[in-house]
PDB file of C-alpha atoms in Angstrom:
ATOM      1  CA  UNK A   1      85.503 108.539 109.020  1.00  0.00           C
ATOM      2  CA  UNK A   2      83.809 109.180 105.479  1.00  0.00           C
ATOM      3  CA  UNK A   3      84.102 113.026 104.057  1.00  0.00           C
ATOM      4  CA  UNK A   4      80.327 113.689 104.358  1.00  0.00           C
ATOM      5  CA  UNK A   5      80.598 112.448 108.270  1.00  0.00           C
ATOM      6  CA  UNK A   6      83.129 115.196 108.451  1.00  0.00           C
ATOM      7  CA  UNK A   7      81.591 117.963 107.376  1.00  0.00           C
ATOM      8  CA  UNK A   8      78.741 117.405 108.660  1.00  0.00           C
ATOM      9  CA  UNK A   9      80.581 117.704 112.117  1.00  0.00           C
ATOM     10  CA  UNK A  10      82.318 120.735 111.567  1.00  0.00           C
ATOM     11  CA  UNK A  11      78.976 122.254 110.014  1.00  0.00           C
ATOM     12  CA  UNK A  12      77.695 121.416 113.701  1.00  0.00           C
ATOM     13  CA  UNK A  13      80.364 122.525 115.591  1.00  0.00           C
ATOM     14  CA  UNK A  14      80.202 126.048 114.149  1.00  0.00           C
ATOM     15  CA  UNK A  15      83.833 126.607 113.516  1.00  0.00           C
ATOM     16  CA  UNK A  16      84.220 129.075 110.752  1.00  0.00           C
ATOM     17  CA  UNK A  17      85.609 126.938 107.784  1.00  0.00           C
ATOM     18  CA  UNK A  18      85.086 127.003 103.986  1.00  0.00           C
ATOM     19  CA  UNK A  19      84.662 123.609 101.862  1.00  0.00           C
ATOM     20  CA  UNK A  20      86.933 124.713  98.329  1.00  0.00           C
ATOM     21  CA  UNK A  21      85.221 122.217  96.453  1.00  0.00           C
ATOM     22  CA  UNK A  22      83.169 119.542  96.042  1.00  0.00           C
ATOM     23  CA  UNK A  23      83.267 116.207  97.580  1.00  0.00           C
ATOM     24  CA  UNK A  24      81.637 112.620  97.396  1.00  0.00           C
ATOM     25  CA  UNK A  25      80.393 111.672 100.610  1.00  0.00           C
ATOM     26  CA  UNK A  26      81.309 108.711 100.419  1.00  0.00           C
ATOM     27  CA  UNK A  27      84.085 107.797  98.086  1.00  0.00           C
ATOM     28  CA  UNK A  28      86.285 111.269  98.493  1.00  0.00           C
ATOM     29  CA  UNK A  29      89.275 110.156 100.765  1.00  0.00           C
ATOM     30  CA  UNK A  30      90.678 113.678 100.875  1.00  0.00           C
ATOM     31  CA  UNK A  31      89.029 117.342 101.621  1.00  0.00           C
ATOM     32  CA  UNK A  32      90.066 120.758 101.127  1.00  0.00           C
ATOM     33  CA  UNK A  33      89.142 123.412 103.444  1.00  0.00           C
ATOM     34  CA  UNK A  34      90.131 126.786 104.003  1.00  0.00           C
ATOM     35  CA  UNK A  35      90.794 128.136 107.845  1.00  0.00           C
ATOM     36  CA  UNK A  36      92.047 130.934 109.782  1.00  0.00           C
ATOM     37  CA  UNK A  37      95.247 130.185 111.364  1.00  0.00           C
ATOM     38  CA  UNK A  38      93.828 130.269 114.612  1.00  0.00           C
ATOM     39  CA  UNK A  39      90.778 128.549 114.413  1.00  0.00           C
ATOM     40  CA  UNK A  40      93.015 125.382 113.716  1.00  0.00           C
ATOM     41  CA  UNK A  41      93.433 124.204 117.427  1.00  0.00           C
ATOM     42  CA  UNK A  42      89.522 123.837 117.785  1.00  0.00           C
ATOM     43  CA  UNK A  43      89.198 121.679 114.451  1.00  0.00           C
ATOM     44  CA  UNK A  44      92.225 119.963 115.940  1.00  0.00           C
ATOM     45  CA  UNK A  45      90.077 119.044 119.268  1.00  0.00           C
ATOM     46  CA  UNK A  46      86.974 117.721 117.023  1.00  0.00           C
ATOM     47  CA  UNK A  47      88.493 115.475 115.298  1.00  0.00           C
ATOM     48  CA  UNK A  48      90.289 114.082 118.035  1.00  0.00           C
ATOM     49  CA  UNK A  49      87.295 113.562 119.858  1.00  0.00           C
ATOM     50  CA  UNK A  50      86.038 111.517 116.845  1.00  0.00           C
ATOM     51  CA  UNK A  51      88.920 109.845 115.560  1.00  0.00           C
ATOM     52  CA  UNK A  52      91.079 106.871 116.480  1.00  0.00           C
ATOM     53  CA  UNK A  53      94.121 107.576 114.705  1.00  0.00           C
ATOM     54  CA  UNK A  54      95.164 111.133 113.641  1.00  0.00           C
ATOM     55  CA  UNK A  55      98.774 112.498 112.448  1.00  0.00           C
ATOM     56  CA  UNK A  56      99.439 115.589 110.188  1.00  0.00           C
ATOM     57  CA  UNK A  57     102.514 116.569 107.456  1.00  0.00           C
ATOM     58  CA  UNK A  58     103.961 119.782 106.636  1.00  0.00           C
ATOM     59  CA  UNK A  59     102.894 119.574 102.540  1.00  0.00           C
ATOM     60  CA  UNK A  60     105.026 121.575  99.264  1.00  0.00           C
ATOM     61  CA  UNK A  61     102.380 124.140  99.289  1.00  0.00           C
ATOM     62  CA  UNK A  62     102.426 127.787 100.907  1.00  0.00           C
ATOM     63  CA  UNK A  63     100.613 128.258 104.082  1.00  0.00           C
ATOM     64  CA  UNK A  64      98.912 124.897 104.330  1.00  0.00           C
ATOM     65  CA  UNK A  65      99.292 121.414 105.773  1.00  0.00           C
ATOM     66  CA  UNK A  66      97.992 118.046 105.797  1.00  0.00           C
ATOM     67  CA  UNK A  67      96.079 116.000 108.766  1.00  0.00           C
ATOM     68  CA  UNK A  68      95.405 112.188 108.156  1.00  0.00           C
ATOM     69  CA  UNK A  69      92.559 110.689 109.781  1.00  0.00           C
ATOM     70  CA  UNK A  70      92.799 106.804 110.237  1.00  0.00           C
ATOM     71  CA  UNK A  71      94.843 106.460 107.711  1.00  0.00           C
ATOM     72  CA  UNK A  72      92.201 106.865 104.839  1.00  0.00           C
ATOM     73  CA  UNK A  73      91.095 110.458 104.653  1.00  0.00           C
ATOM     74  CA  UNK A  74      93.360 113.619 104.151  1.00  0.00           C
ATOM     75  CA  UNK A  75      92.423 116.710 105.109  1.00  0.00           C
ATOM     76  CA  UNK A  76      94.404 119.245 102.930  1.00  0.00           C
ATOM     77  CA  UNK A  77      94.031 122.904 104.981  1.00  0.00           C
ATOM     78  CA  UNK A  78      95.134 126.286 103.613  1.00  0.00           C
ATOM     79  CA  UNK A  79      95.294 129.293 105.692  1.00  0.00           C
ATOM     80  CA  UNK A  80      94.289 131.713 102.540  1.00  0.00           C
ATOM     81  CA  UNK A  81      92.494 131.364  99.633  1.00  0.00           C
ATOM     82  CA  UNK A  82      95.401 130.619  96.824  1.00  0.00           C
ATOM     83  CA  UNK A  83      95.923 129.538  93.138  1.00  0.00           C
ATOM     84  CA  UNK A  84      98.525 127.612  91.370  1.00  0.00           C
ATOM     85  CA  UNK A  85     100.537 124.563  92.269  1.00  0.00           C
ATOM     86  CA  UNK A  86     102.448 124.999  95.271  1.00  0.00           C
ATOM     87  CA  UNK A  87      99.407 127.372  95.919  1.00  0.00           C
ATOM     88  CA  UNK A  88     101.825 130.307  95.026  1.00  0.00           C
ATOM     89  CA  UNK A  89      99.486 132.856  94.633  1.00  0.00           C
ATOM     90  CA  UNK A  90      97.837 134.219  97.552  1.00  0.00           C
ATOM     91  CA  UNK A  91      94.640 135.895  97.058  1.00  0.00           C
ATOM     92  CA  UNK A  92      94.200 139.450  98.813  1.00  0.00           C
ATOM     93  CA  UNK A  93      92.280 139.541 101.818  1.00  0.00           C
ATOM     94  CA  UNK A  94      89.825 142.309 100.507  1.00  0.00           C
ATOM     95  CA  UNK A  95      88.299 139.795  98.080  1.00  0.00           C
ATOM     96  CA  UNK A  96      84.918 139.205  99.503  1.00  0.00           C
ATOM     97  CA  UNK A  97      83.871 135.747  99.611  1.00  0.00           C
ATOM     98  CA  UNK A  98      80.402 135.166 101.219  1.00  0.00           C
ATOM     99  CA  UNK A  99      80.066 132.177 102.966  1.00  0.00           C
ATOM    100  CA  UNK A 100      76.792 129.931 104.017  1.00  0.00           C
ATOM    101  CA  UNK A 101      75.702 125.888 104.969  1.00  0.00           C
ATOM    102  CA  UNK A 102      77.057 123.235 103.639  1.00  0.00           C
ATOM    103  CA  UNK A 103      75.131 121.217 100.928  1.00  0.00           C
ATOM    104  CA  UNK A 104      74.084 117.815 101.001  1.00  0.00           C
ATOM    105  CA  UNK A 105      72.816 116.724  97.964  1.00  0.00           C
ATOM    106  CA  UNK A 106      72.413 113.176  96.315  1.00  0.00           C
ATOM    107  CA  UNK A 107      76.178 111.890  96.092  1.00  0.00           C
ATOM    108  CA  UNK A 108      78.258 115.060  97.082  1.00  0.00           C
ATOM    109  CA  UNK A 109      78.572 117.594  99.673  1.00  0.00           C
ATOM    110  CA  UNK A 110      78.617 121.290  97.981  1.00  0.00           C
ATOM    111  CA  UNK A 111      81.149 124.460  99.482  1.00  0.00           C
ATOM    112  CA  UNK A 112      79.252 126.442 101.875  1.00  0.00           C
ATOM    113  CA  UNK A 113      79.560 129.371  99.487  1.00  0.00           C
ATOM    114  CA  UNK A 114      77.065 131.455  97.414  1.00  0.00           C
ATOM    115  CA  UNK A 115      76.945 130.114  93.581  1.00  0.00           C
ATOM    116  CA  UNK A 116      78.569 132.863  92.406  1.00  0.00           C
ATOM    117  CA  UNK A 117      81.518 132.754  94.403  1.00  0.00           C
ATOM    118  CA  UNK A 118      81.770 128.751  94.353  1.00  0.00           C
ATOM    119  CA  UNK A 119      81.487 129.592  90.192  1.00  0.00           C
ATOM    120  CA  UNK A 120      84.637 132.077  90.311  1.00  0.00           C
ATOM    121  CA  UNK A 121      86.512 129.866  92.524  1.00  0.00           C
ATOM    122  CA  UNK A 122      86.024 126.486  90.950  1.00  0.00           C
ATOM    123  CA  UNK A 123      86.413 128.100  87.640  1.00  0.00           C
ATOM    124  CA  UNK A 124      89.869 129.389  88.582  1.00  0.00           C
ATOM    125  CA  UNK A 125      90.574 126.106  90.412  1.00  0.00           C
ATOM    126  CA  UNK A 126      90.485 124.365  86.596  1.00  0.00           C
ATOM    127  CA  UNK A 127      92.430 127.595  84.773  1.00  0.00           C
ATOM    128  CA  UNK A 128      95.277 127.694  87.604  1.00  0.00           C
ATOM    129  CA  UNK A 129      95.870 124.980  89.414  1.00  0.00           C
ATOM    130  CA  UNK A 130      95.044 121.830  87.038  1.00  0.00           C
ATOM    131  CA  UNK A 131      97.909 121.270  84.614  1.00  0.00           C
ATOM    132  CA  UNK A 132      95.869 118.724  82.647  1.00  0.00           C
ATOM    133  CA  UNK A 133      92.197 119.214  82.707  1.00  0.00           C
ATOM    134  CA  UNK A 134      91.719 115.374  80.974  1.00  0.00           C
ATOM    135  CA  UNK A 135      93.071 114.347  83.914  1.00  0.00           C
ATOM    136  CA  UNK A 136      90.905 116.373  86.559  1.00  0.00           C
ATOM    137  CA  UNK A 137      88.266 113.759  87.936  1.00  0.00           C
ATOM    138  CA  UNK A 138      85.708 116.554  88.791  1.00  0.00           C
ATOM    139  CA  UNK A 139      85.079 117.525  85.537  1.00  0.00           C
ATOM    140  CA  UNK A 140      82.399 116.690  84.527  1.00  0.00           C
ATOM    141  CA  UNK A 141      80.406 117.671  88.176  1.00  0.00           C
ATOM    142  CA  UNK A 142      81.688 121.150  86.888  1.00  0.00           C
ATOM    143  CA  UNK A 143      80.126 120.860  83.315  1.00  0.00           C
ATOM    144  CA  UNK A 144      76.635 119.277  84.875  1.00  0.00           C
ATOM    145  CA  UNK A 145      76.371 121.835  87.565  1.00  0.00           C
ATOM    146  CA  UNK A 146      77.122 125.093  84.914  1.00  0.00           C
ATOM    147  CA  UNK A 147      76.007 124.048  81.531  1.00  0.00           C
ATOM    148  CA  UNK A 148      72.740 125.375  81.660  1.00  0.00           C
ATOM    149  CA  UNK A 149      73.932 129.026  83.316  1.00  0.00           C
ATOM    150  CA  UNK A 150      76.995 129.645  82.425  1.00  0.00           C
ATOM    151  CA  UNK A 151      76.139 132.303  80.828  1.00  0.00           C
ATOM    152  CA  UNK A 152      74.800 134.325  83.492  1.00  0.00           C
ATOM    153  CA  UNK A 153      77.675 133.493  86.267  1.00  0.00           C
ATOM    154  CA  UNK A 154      80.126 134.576  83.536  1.00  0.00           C
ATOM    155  CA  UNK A 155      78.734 137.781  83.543  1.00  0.00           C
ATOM    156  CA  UNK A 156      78.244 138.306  88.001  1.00  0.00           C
ATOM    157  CA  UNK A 157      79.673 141.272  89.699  1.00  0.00           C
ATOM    158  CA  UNK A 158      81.920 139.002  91.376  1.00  0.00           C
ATOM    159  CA  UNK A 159      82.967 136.887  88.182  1.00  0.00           C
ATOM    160  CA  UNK A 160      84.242 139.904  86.780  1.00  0.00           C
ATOM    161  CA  UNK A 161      85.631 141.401  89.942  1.00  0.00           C
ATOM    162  CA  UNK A 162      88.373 138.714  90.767  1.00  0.00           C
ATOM    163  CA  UNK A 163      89.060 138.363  86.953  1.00  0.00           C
ATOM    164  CA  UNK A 164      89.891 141.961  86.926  1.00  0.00           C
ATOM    165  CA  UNK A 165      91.767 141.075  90.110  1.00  0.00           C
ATOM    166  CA  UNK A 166      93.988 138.107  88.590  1.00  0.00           C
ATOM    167  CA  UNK A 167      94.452 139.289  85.223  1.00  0.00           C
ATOM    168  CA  UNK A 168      93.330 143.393  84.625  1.00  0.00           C
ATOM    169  CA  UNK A 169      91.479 144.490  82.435  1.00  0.00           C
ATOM    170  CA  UNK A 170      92.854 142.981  78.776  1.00  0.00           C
ATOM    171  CA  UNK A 171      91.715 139.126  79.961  1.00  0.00           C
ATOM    172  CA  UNK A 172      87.991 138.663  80.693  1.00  0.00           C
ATOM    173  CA  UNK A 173      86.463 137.751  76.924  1.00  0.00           C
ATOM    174  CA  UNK A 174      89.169 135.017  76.637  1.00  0.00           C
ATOM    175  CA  UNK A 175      88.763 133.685  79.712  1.00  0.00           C
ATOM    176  CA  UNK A 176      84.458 133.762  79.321  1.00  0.00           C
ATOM    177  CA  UNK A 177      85.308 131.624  75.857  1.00  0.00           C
ATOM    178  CA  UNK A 178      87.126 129.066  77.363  1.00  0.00           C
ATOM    179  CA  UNK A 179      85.092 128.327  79.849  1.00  0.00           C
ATOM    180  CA  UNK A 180      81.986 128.359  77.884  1.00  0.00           C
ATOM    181  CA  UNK A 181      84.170 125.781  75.461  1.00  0.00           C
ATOM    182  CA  UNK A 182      85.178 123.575  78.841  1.00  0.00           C
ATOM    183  CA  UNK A 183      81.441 123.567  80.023  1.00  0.00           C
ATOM    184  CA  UNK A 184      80.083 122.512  76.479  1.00  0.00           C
ATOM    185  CA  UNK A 185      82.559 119.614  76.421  1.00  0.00           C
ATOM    186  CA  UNK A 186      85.220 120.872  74.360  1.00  0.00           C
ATOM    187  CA  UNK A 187      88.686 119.542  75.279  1.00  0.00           C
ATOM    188  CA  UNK A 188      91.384 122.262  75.933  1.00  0.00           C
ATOM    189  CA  UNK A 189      94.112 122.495  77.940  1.00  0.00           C
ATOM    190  CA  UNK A 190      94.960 126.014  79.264  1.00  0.00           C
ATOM    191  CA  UNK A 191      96.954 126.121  82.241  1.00  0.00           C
ATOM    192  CA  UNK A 192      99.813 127.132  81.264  1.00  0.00           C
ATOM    193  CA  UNK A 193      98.430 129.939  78.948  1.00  0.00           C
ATOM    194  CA  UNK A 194      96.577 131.415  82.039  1.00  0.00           C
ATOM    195  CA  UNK A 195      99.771 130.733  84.315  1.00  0.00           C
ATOM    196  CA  UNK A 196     101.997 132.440  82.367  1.00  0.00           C
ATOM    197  CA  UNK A 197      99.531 135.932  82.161  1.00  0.00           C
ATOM    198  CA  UNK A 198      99.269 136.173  85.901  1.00  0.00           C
ATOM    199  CA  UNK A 199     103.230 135.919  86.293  1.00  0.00           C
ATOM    200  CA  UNK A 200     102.612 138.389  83.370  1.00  0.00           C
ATOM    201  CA  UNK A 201     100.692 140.362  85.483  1.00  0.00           C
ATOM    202  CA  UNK A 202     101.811 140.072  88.852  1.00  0.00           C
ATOM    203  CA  UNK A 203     105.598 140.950  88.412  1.00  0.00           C
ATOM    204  CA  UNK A 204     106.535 139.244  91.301  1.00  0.00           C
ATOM    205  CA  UNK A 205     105.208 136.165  91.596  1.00  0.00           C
ATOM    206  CA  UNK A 206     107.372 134.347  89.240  1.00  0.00           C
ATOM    207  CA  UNK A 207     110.448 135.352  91.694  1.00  0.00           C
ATOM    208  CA  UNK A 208     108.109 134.082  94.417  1.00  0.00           C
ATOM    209  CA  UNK A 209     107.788 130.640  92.151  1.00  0.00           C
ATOM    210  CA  UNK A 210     111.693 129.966  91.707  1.00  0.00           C
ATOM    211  CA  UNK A 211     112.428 130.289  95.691  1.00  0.00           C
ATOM    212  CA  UNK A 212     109.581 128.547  96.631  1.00  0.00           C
ATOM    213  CA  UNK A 213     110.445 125.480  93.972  1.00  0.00           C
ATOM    214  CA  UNK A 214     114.269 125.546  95.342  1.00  0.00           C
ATOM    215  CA  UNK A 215     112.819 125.254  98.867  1.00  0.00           C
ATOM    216  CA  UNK A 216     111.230 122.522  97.927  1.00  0.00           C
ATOM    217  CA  UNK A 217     113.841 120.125  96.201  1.00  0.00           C
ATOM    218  CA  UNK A 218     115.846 121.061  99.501  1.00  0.00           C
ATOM    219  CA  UNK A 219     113.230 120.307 101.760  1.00  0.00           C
ATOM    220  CA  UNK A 220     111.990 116.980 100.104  1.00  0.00           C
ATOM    221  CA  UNK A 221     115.231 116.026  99.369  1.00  0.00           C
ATOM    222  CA  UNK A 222     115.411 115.842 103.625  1.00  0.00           C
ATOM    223  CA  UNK A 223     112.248 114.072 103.937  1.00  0.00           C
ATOM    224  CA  UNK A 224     110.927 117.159 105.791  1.00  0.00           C
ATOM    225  CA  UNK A 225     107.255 116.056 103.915  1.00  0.00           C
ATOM    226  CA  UNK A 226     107.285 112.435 104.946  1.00  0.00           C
ATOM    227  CA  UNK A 227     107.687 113.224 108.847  1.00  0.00           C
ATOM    228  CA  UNK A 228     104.165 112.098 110.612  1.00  0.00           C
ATOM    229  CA  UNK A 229     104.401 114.554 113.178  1.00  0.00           C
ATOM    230  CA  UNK A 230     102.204 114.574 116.606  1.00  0.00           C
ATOM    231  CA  UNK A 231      98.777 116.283 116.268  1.00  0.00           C
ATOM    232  CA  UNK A 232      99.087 117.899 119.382  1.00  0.00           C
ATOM    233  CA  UNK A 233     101.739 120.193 118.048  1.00  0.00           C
ATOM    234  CA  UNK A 234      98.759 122.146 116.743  1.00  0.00           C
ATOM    235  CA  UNK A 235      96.320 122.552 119.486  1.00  0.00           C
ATOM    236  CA  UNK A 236      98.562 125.699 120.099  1.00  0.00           C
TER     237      UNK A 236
END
């Protein structure tokens, strides 16, 4: 099963799910989606009925989890929209995101989101989560897509809104910079500038980071992320 074959049957099958970001329909071997907890059963039951092999692992990150399809495409799930390795910050369910169709357009399938909120959330996507933006193979999709409004999305109500969210009020005009300098080709590496403000920011979440990243070295030290575990597990 490619990625675009996927989505297109989970567009179809009306199960509320959000794409996180972009993928080649045909040479992306892993997605990233974003479900309620208990719509998971029902995506469970598609892809069984359109799958030969299918398995899924517990992963390092906070509410989420893995499910292999024959072997060749992962499908990374988190139950809430989240930033940071080990997705450690969890975003507050009052952030609106609006959601609509899928994409399909020449070589990649596009979130089912409005541009402004696919913007915010790629653009925090490369501040957060990407420790080396070099290294971060969809960027350059970012720069094509933004280059000529950037802008304008810089400036949207809901831009601003979930800056003011992540970092208050002192943040905004630095972050707007860099990612005019990122879209223009510059190359900067900022994650652990922006990393470090949000522990800065949110008081706890650095606590939150050390147990979580003890948890871990216990757990994979265990092999608790190697397991294959049965599928059926989750139609529950």
């Amino acid at each position: 099963m490619k990625a675009d074959d996927l989505l297109n049957k989970l567009e179809v099958s009306g199960i509320s799910f959000i794409l996180l970001r972009p993928v080649h329909r045909l040479k992306s071997n892993d997605v990233d989606v974003w479900i309620e907890r208990e719509t998971l059963p029902k995506l469970v039951v598609i892809l069984k009925e359109n799958t030969r092999s299918i398995y899924w692992k517990k992963t390092n990150a906070r509410k989420s989890l893995q499910i292999i399809v024959n072997t060749t495409l992962v499908i990374d799930i988190q139950f809430s929209l989240s930033f940071l390795p080990y997705k450690l910050f969890q975003v507050d369910k009052s952030i609106q995101i609006t959601k609509q169709s899928l994409t399909f357009e020449g070589d990649y399938v596009y979130p089912n989101l409005s541009t402004n909120d696919l913007f915010t959330l790629w653009s925090y996507r490369l501040l957060l989560d990407k420790k080396k933006l070099s290294n971060y193979q969809s960027l350059d999709l970012f720069k094509e897509c933004y280059l000529d409004n950037i802008d304008t999305l810089l400036n949207t109500e809901q831009f601003l809104k979930i800056t003011k969210y992540l970092f208050g009020n002192s943040q905004t005009e630095e972050i707007q910079s860099d990612l005019k300098r990122i879209v223009v080709g510059e190359r900067i590496e900022v994650h652990h500038k922006y990393q470090e403000r949000l522990f800065k920011e949110h008081k706890l979440l650095y606590i939150i980071k050390v147990i979580f990243e003890t948890k871990y070295k216990i757990e994979r030290r265990i092999g608790i992320y190697n397991k294959k575990r049965n599928i059926e597990l989750l139609e529950n």
